[in-house]
Short mmCIF file of C-alpha atoms in Angstrom, two decimals:
data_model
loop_
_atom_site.label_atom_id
_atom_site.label_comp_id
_atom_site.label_asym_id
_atom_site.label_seq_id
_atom_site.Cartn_x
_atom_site.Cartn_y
_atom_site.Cartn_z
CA UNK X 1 -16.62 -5.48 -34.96
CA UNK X 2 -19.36 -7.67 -33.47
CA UNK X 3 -19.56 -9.19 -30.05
CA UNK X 4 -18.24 -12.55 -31.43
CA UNK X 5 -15.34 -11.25 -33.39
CA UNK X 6 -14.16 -9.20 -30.95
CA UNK X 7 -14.26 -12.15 -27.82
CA UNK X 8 -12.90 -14.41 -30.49
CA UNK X 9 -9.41 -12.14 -30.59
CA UNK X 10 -9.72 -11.22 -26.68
CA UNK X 11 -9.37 -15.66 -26.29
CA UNK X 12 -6.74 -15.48 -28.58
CA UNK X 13 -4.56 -13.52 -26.58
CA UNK X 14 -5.13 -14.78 -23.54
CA UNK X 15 -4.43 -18.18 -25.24
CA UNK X 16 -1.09 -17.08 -26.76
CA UNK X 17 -0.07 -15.31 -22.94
CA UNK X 18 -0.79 -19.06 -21.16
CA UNK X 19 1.02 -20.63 -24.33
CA UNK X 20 3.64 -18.23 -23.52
CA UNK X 21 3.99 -18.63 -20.23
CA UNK X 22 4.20 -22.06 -19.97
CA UNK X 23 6.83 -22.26 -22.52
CA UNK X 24 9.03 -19.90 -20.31
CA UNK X 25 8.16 -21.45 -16.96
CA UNK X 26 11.12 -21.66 -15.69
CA UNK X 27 12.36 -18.38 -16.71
CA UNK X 28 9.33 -16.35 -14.50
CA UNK X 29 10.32 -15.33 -11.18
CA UNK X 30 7.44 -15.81 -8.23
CA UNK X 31 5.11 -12.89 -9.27
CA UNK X 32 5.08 -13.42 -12.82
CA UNK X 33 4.30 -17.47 -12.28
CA UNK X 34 1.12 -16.18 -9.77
CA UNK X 35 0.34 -13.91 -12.77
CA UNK X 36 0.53 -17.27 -14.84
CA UNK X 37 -2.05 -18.69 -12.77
CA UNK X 38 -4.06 -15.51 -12.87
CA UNK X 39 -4.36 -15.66 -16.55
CA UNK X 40 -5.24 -19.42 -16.36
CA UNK X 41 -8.29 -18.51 -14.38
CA UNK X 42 -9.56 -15.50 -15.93
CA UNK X 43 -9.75 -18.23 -19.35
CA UNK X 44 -11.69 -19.75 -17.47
CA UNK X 45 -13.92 -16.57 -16.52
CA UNK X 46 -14.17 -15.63 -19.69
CA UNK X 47 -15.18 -18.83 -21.12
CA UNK X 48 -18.23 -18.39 -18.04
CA UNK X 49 -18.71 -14.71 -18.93
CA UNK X 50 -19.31 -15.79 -22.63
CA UNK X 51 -21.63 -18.58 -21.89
CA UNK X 52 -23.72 -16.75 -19.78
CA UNK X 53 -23.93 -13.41 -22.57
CA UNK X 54 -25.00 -16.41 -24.83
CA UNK X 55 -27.64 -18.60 -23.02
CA UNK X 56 -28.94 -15.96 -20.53
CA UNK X 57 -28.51 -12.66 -22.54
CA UNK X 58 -26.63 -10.87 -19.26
CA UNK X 59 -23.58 -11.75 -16.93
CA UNK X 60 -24.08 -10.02 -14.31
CA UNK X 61 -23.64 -12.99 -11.80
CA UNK X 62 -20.26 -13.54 -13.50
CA UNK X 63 -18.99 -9.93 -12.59
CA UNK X 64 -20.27 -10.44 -9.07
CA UNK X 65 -17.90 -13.27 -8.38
CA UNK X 66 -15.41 -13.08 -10.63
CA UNK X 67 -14.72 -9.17 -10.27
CA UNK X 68 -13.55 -9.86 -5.96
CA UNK X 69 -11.56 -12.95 -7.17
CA UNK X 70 -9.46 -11.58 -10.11
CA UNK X 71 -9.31 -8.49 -7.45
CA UNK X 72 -7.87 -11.31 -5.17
CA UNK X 73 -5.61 -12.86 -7.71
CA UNK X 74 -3.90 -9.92 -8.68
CA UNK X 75 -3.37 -8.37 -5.04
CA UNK X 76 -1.65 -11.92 -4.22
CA UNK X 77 0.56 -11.54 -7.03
CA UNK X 78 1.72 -7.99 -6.38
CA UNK X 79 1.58 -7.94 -2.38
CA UNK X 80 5.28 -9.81 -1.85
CA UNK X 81 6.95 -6.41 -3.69
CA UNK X 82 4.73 -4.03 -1.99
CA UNK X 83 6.58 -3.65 0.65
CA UNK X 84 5.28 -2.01 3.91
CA UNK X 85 2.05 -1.60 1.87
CA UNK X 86 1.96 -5.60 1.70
CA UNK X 87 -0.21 -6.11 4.50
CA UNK X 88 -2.81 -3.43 3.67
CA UNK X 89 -3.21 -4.82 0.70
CA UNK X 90 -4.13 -8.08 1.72
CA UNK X 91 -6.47 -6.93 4.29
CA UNK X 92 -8.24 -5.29 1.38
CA UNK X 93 -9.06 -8.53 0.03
CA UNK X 94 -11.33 -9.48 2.39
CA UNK X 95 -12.80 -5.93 2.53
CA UNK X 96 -13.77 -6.42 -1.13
CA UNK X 97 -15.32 -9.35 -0.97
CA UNK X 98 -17.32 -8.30 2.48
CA UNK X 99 -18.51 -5.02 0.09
CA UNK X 100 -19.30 -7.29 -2.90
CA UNK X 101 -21.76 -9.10 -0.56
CA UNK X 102 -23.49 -6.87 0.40
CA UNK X 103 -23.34 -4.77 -2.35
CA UNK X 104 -25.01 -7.95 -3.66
CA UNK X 105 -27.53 -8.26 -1.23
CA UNK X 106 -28.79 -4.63 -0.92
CA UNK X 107 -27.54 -2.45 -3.49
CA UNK X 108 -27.32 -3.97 -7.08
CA UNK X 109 -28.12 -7.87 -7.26
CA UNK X 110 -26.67 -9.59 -9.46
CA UNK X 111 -30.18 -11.19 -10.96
CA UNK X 112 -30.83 -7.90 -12.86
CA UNK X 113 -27.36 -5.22 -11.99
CA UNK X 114 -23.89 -5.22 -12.99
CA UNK X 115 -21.70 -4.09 -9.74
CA UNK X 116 -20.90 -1.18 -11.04
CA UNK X 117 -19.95 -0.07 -7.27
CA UNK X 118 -17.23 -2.96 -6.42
CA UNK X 119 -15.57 -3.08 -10.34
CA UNK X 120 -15.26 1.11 -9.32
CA UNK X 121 -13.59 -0.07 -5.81
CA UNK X 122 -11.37 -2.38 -7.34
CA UNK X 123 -10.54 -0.61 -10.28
CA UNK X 124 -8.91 2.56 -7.55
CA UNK X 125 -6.92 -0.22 -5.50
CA UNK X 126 -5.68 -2.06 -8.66
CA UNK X 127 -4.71 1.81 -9.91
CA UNK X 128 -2.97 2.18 -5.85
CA UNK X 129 -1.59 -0.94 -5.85
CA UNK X 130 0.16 -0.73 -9.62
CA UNK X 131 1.51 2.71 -8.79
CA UNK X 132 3.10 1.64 -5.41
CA UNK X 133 4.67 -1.39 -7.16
CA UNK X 134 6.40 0.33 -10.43
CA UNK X 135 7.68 3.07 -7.55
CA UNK X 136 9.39 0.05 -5.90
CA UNK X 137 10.05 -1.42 -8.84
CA UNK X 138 12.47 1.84 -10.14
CA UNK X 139 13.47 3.10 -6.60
CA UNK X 140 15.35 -0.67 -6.22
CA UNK X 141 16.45 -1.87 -9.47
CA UNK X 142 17.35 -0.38 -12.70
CA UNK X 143 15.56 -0.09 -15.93
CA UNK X 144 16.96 -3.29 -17.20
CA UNK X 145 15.80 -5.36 -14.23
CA UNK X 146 12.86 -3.94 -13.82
CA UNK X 147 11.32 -4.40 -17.51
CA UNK X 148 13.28 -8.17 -18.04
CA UNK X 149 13.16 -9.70 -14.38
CA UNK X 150 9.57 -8.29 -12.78
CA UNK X 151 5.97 -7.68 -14.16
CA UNK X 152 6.49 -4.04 -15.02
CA UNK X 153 4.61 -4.68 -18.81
CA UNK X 154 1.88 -6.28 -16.48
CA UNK X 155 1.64 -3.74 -13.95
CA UNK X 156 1.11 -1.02 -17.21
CA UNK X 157 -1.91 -3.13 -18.17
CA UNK X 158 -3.13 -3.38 -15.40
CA UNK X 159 -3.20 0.64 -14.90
CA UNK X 160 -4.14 1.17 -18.13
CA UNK X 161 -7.31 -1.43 -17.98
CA UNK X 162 -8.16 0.01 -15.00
CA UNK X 163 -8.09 3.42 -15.42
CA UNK X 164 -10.00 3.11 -18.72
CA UNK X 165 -12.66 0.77 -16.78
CA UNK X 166 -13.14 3.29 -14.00
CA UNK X 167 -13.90 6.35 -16.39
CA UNK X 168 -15.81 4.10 -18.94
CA UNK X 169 -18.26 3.22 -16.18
CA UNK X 170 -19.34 6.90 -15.24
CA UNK X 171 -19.08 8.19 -19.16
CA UNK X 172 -21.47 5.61 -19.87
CA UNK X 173 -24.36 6.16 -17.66
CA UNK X 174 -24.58 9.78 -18.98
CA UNK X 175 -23.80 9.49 -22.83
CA UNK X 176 -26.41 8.49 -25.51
CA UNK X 177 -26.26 5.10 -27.28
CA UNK X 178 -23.01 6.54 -29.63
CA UNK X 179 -21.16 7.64 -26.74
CA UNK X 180 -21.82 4.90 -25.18
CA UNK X 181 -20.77 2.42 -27.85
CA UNK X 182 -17.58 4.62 -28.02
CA UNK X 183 -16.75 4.00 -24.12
CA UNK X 184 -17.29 0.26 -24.97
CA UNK X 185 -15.19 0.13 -27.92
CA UNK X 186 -12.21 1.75 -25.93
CA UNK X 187 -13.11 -0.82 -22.74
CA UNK X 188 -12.49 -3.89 -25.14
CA UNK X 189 -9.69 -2.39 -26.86
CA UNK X 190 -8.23 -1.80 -23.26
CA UNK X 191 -8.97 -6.03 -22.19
CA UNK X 192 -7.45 -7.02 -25.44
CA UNK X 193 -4.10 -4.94 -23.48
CA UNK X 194 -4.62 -6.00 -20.65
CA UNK X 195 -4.50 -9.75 -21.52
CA UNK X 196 -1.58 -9.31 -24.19
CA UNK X 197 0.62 -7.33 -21.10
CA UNK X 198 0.92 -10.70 -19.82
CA UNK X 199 1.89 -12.28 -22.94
CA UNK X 200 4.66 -9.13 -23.72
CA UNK X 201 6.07 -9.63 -19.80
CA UNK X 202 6.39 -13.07 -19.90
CA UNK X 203 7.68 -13.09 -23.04
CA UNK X 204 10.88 -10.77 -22.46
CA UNK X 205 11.50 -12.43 -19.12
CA UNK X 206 15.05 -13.10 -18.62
CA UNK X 207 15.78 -16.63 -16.41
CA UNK X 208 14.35 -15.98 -12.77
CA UNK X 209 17.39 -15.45 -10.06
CA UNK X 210 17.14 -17.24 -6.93
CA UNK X 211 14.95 -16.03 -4.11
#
């Protein structure tokens, strides 16, 4: 599939999670309405990171902002049912965007380099973080409440987009231009989950209890 085709279906279903989630408002407990507005926002990125692909030929700028805020956006959403971990986690934020600065500045600018260095850095929290959470999630409630009452199905995309955009990064500096296509093909295959983990959570939610 082409560029097109393939960003076409990755709007869809981020379309049809928002469309979701709006629908079920007032079934989403805190986390999965911050999630909400997560999703809102990274429309909007994506909208940016395709009109920058089409009139400049590179986004580059668009990974250097948007990578620390959807970093941001996420770690807000999980910290409240991270427990003890809460705090670090927060304090990471501003250590992520203090790196993407001057990562910026010295090491890959975002005129000409993709940030390779801060989407690896967030890409190893986002895998901490997720892992810490569904551990919390299972040591305090059971299966039933943790898959139709919490963002477990959002957590798993978030691993699994993570994980996939961590290896992809290094396997494609050293493969030739079929491996390389190959790493690519499994990155957007593992966006289009990412985004439709939202729509699957939100979708299954049972009505939020009372904080």
């Amino acid at each position: 599939m082409n560029y097109w085709t393939t960003t076409l279906i990755k709007f869809s279903v981020i379309g049809t999670g928002i469309a979701i989630g709006f629908a079920r408002e007032k079934k989403l407990n805190r986390t999965n309405y911050n999630f909400l507005i997560f999703l809102v926002v990274a429309a909007g990125g994506e909208l940016l990171d395709w009109l920058l692909a089409y009139y400049y030929k590179h986004n580059f700028v668009y990974y250097h902002v948007f990578r620390p805020l959807f970093y941001t956006l996420i770690t807000l959403a999980l910290a409240e049912e991270l427990g003890r971990m809460k705090r670090s986690f927060r304090l990471s934020i501003f250590f992520v965007w203090i790196a993407a600065y001057f990562n910026a500045k010295y090491l890959q600018p975002p005129d000409d380099s993709l940030n390779t260095v801060i989407i690896s850095l967030t890409c190893l929290l986002h895998i901490l973080q997720v892992l810490f959470y569904i551990a919390r999630l299972f040591d305090q409630y059971n299966w039933n409440e943790t898959i139709y009452r919490h963002s477990f199905w959002i957590a798993i995309g978030i691993l699994l987009h993570s994980i996939i955009s961590f290896l992809t990064l290094g396997l494609h500096n050293v493969l030739g231009g079929d491996g390389q296509k190959l790493v690519t093909n499994f990155l957007i295959v593992s966006e289009w989950l990412f985004y439709a983990s939202f729509a699957v959570n939100m979708l299954v939610q049972k009505p939020a209890q009372a904080e």
